[in-house]
mmCIF file of C-alpha atoms in Angstrom:
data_model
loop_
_atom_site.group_PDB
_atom_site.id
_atom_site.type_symbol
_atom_site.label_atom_id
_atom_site.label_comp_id
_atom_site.label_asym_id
_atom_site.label_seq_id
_atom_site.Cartn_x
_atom_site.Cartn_y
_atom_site.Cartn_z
ATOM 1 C CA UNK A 25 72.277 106.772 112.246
ATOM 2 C CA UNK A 26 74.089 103.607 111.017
ATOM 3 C CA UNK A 27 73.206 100.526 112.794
ATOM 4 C CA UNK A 28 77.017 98.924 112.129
ATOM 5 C CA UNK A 29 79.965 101.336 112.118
ATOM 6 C CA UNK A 30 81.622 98.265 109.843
ATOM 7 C CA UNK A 31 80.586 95.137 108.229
ATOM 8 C CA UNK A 32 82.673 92.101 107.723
ATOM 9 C CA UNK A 33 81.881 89.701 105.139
ATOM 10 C CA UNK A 34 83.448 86.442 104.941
ATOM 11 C CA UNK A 35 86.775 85.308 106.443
ATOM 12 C CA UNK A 36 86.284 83.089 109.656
ATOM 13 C CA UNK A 37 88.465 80.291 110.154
ATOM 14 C CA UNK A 38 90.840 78.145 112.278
ATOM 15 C CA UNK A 39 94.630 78.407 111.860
ATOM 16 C CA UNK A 40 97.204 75.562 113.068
ATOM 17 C CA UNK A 41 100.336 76.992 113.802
ATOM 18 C CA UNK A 42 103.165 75.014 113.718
ATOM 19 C CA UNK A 43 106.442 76.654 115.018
ATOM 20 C CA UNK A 44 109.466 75.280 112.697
ATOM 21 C CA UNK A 45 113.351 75.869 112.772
ATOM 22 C CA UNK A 46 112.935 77.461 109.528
ATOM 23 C CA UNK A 47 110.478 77.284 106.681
ATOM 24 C CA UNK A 48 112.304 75.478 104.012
ATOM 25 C CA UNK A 49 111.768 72.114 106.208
ATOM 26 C CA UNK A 50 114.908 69.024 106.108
ATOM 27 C CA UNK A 51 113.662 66.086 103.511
ATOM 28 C CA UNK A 52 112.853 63.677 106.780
ATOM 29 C CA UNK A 53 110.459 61.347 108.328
ATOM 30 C CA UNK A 54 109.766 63.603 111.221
ATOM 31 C CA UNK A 55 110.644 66.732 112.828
ATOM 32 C CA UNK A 56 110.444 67.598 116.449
ATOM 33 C CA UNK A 57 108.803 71.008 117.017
ATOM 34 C CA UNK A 58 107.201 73.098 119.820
ATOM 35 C CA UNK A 59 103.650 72.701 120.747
ATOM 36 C CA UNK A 60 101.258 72.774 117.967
ATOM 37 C CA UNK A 61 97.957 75.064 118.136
ATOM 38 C CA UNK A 62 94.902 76.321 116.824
ATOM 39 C CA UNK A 63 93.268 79.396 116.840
ATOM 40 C CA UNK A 64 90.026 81.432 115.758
ATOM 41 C CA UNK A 65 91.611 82.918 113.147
ATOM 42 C CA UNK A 66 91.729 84.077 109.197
ATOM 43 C CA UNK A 67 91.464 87.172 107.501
ATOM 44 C CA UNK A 68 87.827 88.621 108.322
ATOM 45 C CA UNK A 69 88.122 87.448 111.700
ATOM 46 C CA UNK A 70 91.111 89.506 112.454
ATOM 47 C CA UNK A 71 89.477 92.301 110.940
ATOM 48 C CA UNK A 72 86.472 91.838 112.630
ATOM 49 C CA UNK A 73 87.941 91.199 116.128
ATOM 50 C CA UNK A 74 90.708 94.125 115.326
ATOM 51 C CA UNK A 75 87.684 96.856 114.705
ATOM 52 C CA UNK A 76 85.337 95.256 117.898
ATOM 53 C CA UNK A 77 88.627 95.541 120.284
ATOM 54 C CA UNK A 78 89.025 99.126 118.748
ATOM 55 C CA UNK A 79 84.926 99.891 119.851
ATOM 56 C CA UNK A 80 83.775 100.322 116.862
ATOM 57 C CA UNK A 81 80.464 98.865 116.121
ATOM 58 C CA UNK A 82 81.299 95.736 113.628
ATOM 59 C CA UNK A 83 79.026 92.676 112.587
ATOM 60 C CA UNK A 84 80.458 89.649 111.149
ATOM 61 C CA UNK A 85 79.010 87.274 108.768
ATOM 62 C CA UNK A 86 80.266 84.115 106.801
ATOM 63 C CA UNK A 87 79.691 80.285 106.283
ATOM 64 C CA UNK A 88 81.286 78.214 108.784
ATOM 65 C CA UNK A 89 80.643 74.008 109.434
ATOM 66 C CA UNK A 90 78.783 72.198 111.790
ATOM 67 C CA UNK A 91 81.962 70.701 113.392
ATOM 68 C CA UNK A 92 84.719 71.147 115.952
ATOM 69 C CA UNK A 93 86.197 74.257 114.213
ATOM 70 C CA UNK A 94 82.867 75.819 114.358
ATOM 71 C CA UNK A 95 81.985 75.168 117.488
ATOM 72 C CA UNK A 96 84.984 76.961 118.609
ATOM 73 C CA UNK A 97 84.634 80.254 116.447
ATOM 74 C CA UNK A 98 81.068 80.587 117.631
ATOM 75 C CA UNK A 99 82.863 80.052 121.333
ATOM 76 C CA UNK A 100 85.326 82.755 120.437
ATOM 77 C CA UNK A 101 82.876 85.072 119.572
ATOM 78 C CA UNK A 102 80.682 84.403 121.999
ATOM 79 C CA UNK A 103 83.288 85.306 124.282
ATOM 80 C CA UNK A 104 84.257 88.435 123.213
ATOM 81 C CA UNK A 105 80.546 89.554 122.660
ATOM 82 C CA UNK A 106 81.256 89.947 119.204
ATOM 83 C CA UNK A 107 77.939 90.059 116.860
ATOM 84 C CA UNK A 108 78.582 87.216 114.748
ATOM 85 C CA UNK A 109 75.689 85.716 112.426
ATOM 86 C CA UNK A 110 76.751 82.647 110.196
ATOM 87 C CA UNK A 111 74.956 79.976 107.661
ATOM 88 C CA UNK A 112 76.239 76.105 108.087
ATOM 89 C CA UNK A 113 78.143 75.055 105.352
ATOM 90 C CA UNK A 114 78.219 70.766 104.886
ATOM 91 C CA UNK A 115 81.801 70.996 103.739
ATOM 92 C CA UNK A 116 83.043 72.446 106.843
ATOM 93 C CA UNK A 117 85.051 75.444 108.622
ATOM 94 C CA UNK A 118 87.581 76.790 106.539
ATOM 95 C CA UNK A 119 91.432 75.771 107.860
ATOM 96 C CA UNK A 120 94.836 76.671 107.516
ATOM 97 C CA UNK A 121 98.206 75.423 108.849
ATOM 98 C CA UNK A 122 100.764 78.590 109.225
ATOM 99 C CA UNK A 123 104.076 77.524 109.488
ATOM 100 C CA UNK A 124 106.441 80.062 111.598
ATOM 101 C CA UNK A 125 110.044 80.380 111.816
ATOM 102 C CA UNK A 126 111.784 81.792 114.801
ATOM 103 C CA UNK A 127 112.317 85.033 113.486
ATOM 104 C CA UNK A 128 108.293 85.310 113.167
ATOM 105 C CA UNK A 129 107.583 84.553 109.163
ATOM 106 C CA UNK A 130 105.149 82.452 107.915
ATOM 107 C CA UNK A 131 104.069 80.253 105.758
ATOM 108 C CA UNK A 132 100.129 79.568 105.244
ATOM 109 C CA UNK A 133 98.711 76.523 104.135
ATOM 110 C CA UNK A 134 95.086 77.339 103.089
ATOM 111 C CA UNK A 135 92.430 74.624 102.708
ATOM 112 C CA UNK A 136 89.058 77.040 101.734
ATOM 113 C CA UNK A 137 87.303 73.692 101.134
ATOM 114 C CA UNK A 138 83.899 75.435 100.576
ATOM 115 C CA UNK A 139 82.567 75.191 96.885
ATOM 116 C CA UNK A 140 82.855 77.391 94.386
ATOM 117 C CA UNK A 141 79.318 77.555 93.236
ATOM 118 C CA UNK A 142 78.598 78.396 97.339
ATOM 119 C CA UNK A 143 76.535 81.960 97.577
ATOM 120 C CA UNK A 144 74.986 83.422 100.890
ATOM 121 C CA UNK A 145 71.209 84.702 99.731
ATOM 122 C CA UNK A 146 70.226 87.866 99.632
ATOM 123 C CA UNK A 147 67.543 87.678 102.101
ATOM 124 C CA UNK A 148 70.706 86.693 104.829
ATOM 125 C CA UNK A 149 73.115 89.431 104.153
ATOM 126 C CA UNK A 150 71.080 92.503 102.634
ATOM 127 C CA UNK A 151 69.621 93.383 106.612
ATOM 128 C CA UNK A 152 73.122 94.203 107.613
ATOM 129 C CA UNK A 153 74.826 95.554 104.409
ATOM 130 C CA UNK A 154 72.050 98.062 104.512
ATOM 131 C CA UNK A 155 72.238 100.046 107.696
ATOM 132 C CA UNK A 156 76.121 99.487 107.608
ATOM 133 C CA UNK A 157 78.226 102.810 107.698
ATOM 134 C CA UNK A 158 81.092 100.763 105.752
ATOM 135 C CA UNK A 159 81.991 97.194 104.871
ATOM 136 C CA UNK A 160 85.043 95.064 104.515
ATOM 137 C CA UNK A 161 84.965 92.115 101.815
ATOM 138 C CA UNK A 162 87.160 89.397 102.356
ATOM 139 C CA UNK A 163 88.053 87.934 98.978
ATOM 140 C CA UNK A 164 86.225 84.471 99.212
ATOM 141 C CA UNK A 165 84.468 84.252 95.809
ATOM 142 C CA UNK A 166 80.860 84.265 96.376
ATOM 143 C CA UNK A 167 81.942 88.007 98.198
ATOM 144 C CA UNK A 168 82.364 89.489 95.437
ATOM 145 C CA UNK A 169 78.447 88.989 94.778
ATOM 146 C CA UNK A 170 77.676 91.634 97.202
ATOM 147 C CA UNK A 171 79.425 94.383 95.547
ATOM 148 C CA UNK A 172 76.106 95.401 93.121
ATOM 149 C CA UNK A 173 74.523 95.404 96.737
ATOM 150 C CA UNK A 174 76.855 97.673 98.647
ATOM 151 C CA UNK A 175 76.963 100.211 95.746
ATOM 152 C CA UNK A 176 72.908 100.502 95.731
ATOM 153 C CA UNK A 177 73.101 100.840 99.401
ATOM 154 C CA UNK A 178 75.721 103.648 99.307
ATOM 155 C CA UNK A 179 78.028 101.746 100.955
ATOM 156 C CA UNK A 180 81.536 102.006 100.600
ATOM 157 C CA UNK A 181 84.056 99.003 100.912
ATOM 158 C CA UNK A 182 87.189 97.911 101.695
ATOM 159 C CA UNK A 183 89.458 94.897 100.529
ATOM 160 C CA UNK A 184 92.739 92.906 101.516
ATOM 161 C CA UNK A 185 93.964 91.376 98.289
ATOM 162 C CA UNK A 186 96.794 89.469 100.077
ATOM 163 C CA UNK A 187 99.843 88.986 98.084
ATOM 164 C CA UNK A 188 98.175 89.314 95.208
ATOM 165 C CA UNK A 189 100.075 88.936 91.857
ATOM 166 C CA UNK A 190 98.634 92.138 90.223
ATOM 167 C CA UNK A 191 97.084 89.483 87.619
ATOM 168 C CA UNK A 192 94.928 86.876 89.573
ATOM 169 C CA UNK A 193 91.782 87.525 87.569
ATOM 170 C CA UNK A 194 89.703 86.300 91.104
ATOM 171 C CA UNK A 195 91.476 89.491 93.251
ATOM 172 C CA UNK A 196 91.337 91.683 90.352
ATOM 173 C CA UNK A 197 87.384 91.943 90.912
ATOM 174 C CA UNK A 198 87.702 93.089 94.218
ATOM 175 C CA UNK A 199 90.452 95.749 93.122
ATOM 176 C CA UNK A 200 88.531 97.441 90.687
ATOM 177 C CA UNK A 201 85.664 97.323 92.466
ATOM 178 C CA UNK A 202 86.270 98.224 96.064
ATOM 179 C CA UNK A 203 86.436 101.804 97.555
ATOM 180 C CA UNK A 204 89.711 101.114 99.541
ATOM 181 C CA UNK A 205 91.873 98.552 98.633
ATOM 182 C CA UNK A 206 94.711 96.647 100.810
ATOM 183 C CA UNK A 207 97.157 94.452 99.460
ATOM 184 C CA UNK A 208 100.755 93.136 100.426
ATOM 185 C CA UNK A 209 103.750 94.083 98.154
ATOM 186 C CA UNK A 210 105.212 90.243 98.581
ATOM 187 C CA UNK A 211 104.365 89.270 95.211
ATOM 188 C CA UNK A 212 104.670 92.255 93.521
ATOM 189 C CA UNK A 213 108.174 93.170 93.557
ATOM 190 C CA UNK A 214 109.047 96.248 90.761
ATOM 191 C CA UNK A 215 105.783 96.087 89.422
ATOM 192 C CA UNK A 216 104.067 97.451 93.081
ATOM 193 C CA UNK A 217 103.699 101.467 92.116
ATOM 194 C CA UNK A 218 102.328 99.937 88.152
ATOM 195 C CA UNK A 219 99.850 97.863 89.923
ATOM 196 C CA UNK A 220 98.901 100.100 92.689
ATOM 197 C CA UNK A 221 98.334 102.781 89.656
ATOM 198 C CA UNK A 222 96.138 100.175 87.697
ATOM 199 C CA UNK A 223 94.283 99.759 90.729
ATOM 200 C CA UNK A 224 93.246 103.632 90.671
ATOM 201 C CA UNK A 225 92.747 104.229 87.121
ATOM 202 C CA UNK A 226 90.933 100.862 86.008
ATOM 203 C CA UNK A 227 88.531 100.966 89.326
ATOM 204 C CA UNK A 228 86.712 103.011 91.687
ATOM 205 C CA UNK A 229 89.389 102.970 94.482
ATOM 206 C CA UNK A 230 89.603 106.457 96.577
ATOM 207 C CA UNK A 231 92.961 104.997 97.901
ATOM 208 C CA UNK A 232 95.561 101.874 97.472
ATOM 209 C CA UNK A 233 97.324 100.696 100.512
ATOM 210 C CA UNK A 234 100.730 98.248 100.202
ATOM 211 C CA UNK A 235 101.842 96.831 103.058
ATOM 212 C CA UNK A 236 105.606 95.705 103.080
ATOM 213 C CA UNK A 237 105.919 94.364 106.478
ATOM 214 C CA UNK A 238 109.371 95.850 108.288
ATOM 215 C CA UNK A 239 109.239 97.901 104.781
ATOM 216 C CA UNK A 240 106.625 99.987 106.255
ATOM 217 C CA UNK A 241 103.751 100.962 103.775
ATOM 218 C CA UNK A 242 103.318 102.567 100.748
ATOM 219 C CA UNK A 243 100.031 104.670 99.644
ATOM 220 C CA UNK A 244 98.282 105.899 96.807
ATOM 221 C CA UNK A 245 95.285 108.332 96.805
ATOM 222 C CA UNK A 246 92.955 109.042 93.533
ATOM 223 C CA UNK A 247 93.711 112.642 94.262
ATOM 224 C CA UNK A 248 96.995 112.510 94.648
ATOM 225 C CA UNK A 249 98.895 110.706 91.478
ATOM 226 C CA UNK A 250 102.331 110.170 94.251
ATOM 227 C CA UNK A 251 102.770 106.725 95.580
ATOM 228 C CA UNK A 252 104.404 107.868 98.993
ATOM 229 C CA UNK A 253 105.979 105.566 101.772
ATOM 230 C CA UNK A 254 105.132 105.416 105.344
ATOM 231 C CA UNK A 255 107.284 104.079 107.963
ATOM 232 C CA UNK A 256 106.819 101.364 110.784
ATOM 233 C CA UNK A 257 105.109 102.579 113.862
ATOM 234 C CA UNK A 258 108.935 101.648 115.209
ATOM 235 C CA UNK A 259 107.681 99.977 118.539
ATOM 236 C CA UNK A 260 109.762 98.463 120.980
ATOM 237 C CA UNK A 261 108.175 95.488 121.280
ATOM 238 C CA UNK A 262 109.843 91.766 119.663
ATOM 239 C CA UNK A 263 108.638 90.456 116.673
ATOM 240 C CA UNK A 264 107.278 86.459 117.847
ATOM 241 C CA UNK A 265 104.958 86.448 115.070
ATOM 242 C CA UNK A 266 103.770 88.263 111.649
ATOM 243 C CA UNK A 267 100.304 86.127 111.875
ATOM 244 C CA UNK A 268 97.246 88.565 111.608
ATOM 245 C CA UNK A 269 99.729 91.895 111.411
ATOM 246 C CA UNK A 270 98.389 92.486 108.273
ATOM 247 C CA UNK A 271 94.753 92.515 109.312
ATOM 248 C CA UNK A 272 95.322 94.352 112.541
ATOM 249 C CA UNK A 273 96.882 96.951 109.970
ATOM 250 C CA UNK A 274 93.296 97.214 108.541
ATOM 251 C CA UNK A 275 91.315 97.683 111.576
ATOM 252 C CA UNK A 276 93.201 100.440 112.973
ATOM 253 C CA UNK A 277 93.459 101.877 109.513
ATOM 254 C CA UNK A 278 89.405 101.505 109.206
ATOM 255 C CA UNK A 279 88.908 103.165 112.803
ATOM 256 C CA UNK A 280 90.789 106.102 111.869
ATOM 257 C CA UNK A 281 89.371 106.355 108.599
ATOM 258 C CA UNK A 282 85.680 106.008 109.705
ATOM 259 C CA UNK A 283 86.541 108.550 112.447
ATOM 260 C CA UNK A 284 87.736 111.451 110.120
ATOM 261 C CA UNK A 285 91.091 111.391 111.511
ATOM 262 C CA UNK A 286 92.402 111.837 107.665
ATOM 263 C CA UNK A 287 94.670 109.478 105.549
ATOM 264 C CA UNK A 288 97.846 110.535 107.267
ATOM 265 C CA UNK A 289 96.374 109.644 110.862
ATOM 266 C CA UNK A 290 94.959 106.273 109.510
ATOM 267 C CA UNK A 291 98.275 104.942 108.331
ATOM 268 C CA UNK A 292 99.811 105.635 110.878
ATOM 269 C CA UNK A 293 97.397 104.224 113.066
ATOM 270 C CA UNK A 294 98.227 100.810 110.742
ATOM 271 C CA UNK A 295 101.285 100.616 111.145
ATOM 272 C CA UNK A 296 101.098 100.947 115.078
ATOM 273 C CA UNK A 297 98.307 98.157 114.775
ATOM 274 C CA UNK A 298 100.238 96.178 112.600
ATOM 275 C CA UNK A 299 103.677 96.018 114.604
ATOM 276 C CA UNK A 300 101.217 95.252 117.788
ATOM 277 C CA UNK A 301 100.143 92.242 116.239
ATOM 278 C CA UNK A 302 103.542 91.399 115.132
ATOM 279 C CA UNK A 303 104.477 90.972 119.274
ATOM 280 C CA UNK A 304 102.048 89.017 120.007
ATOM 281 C CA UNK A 305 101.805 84.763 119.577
ATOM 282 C CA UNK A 306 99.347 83.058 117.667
ATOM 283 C CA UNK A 307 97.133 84.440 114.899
ATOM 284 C CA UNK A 308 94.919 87.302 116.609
ATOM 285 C CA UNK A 309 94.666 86.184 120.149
ATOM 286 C CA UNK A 310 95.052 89.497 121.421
ATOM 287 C CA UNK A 311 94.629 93.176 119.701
ATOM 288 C CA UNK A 312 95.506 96.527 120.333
ATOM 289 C CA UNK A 313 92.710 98.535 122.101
ATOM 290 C CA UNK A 314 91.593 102.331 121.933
ATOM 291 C CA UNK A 315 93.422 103.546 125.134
ATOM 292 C CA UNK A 316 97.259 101.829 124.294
ATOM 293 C CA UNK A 317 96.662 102.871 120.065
ATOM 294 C CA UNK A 318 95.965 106.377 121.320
ATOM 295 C CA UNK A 319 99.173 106.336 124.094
ATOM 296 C CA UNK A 320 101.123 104.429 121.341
ATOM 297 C CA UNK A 321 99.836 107.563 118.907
ATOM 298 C CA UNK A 322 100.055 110.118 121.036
ATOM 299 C CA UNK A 323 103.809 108.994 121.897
ATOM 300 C CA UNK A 324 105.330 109.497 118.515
ATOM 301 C CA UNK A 325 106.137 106.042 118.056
ATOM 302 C CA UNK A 326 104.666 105.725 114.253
ATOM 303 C CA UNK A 327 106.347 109.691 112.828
#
């Protein structure tokens, strides 16, 4: 038996969110806005916390710095008895300020800070990749390391490419070499069914997920050659927020998945995740939990 149901590699951070009138800002000195705050947040995080909150058996590894950010992931996690193992990095925690308009969109200023050259040794990650039923890469470079690892371990992985372009050479290695692959159809435009194609036939992906946000979310199986839309989970809850929806997308995705529930159950178990997260403030200060995804399910919300 697996030690970790899922592995999440990379991806901790702090987000600053700044709530703005509307995201192309007035040329001015200054501009009054609501409180400003930061959370634990950032792409593996999300993930991570998503999958934990869904009691599924996750460990979490990444650098983060010896300062104030850090201090307050390790707080976070500490908190919500999440199993969290990290390696100091001197340039610092990784930050972002997101800034939100009223009507929930964002805009994401990322500072990554850590070096290019950085790599986490084998010796630190190899224990958990191991006995690890699946992992999730986040798409930091020195990530995309582990992927000789996780195939000679048997295994498989996941990926968010973001709004990826379809051409970033740095995402394109986790496309082609990931066993599921998530990615947002913001950048992509026309071009989405080409590149979610070229994602199948030039890798090893099983299936290519495209989230379009109140779009709903388009997928494409190795099996299946059809690039076929799925709907929003059509909750009646207010949008305050579109921070972390995409991650909370992949956890409930990756707990239906890992259960056996098949592809159909799993994306709709997304989308119900991902308009959850879409209701709530801040960047993944509160997820959706077994019991109200099942109801939520189970209610018809997501057909």
């Amino acid at each position: 038996m697996s030690t970790y149901d899922v592995l999440v590699v990379g991806g901790a951070g702090i987000d600053t969110i700044v709530r703005v009138p509307d995201l192309q800002l007035p040329v001015a000195d200054s501009l009054h806005v609501a409180p400003i705050l930061d959370y634990v947040a950032h792409t593996g995080n999300g993930v991570a916390l998503g999958c934990h909150a869904l009691g599924l058996r996750c460990k979490f590894i990444d650098f983060i710095g010896d300062d104030a950010q850090g201090a307050a992931i390790l707080q976070r996690y500490k908190d919500a008895r999440l199993d969290f193992s990290h390696i100091i990095e001197p340039s610092g925690t990784r930050r972002s300020v997101n800034l939100v308009d009223p009507q929930g969109r964002r805009l994401s200023l990322y500072d990554g800070r850590h070096p290019e050259d950085v790599r986490m040794p084998a010796a630190f990650y190899l224990p958990y990749l191991g006995p690890a039923r699946h992992a999730h890469f986040s798409i930091m470079g020195w990530v995309a390391e582990l992927f000789d690892d996780a195939q000679a371990c048997g295994t498989t992985v996941s990926t968010d490419l973001h709004d990826w372009d379809g051409v970033n050479p740095h995402h394109k290695v986790f496309a082609l070499r990931a066993d599921l692959v998530f990615l947002s159809t913001a950048a992509l435009g026309e071009r989405r069914d080409d590149v979610m194609r070229a994602i199948i036939s030039e890798g090893r992906a099983q299936a290519v997920i495209a989230m379009a946000g109140a779009d709903g979310a388009y997928l494409l199986e190795r099996i299946n050659g059809e690039v076929r839309h799925y709907p929003t989970a059509g909750l009646t809850l207010p949008v305050v927020d579109t921070n972390g929806a995409g991650d909370s997308f992949v956890a409930a995705f990756l707990h239906a998945w890992l259960d056996g529930a098949g592809i159909d159950a799993a994306m709709r178990h997304g989308a119900i995740g991902g308009a959850f997260a879409c209701a709530q403030h801040g960047t993944h200060e509160r997820f959706i939990e077994l019991a109200e995804l099942h109801d939520l399910y189970q209610d018809g919300t997501s057909l």
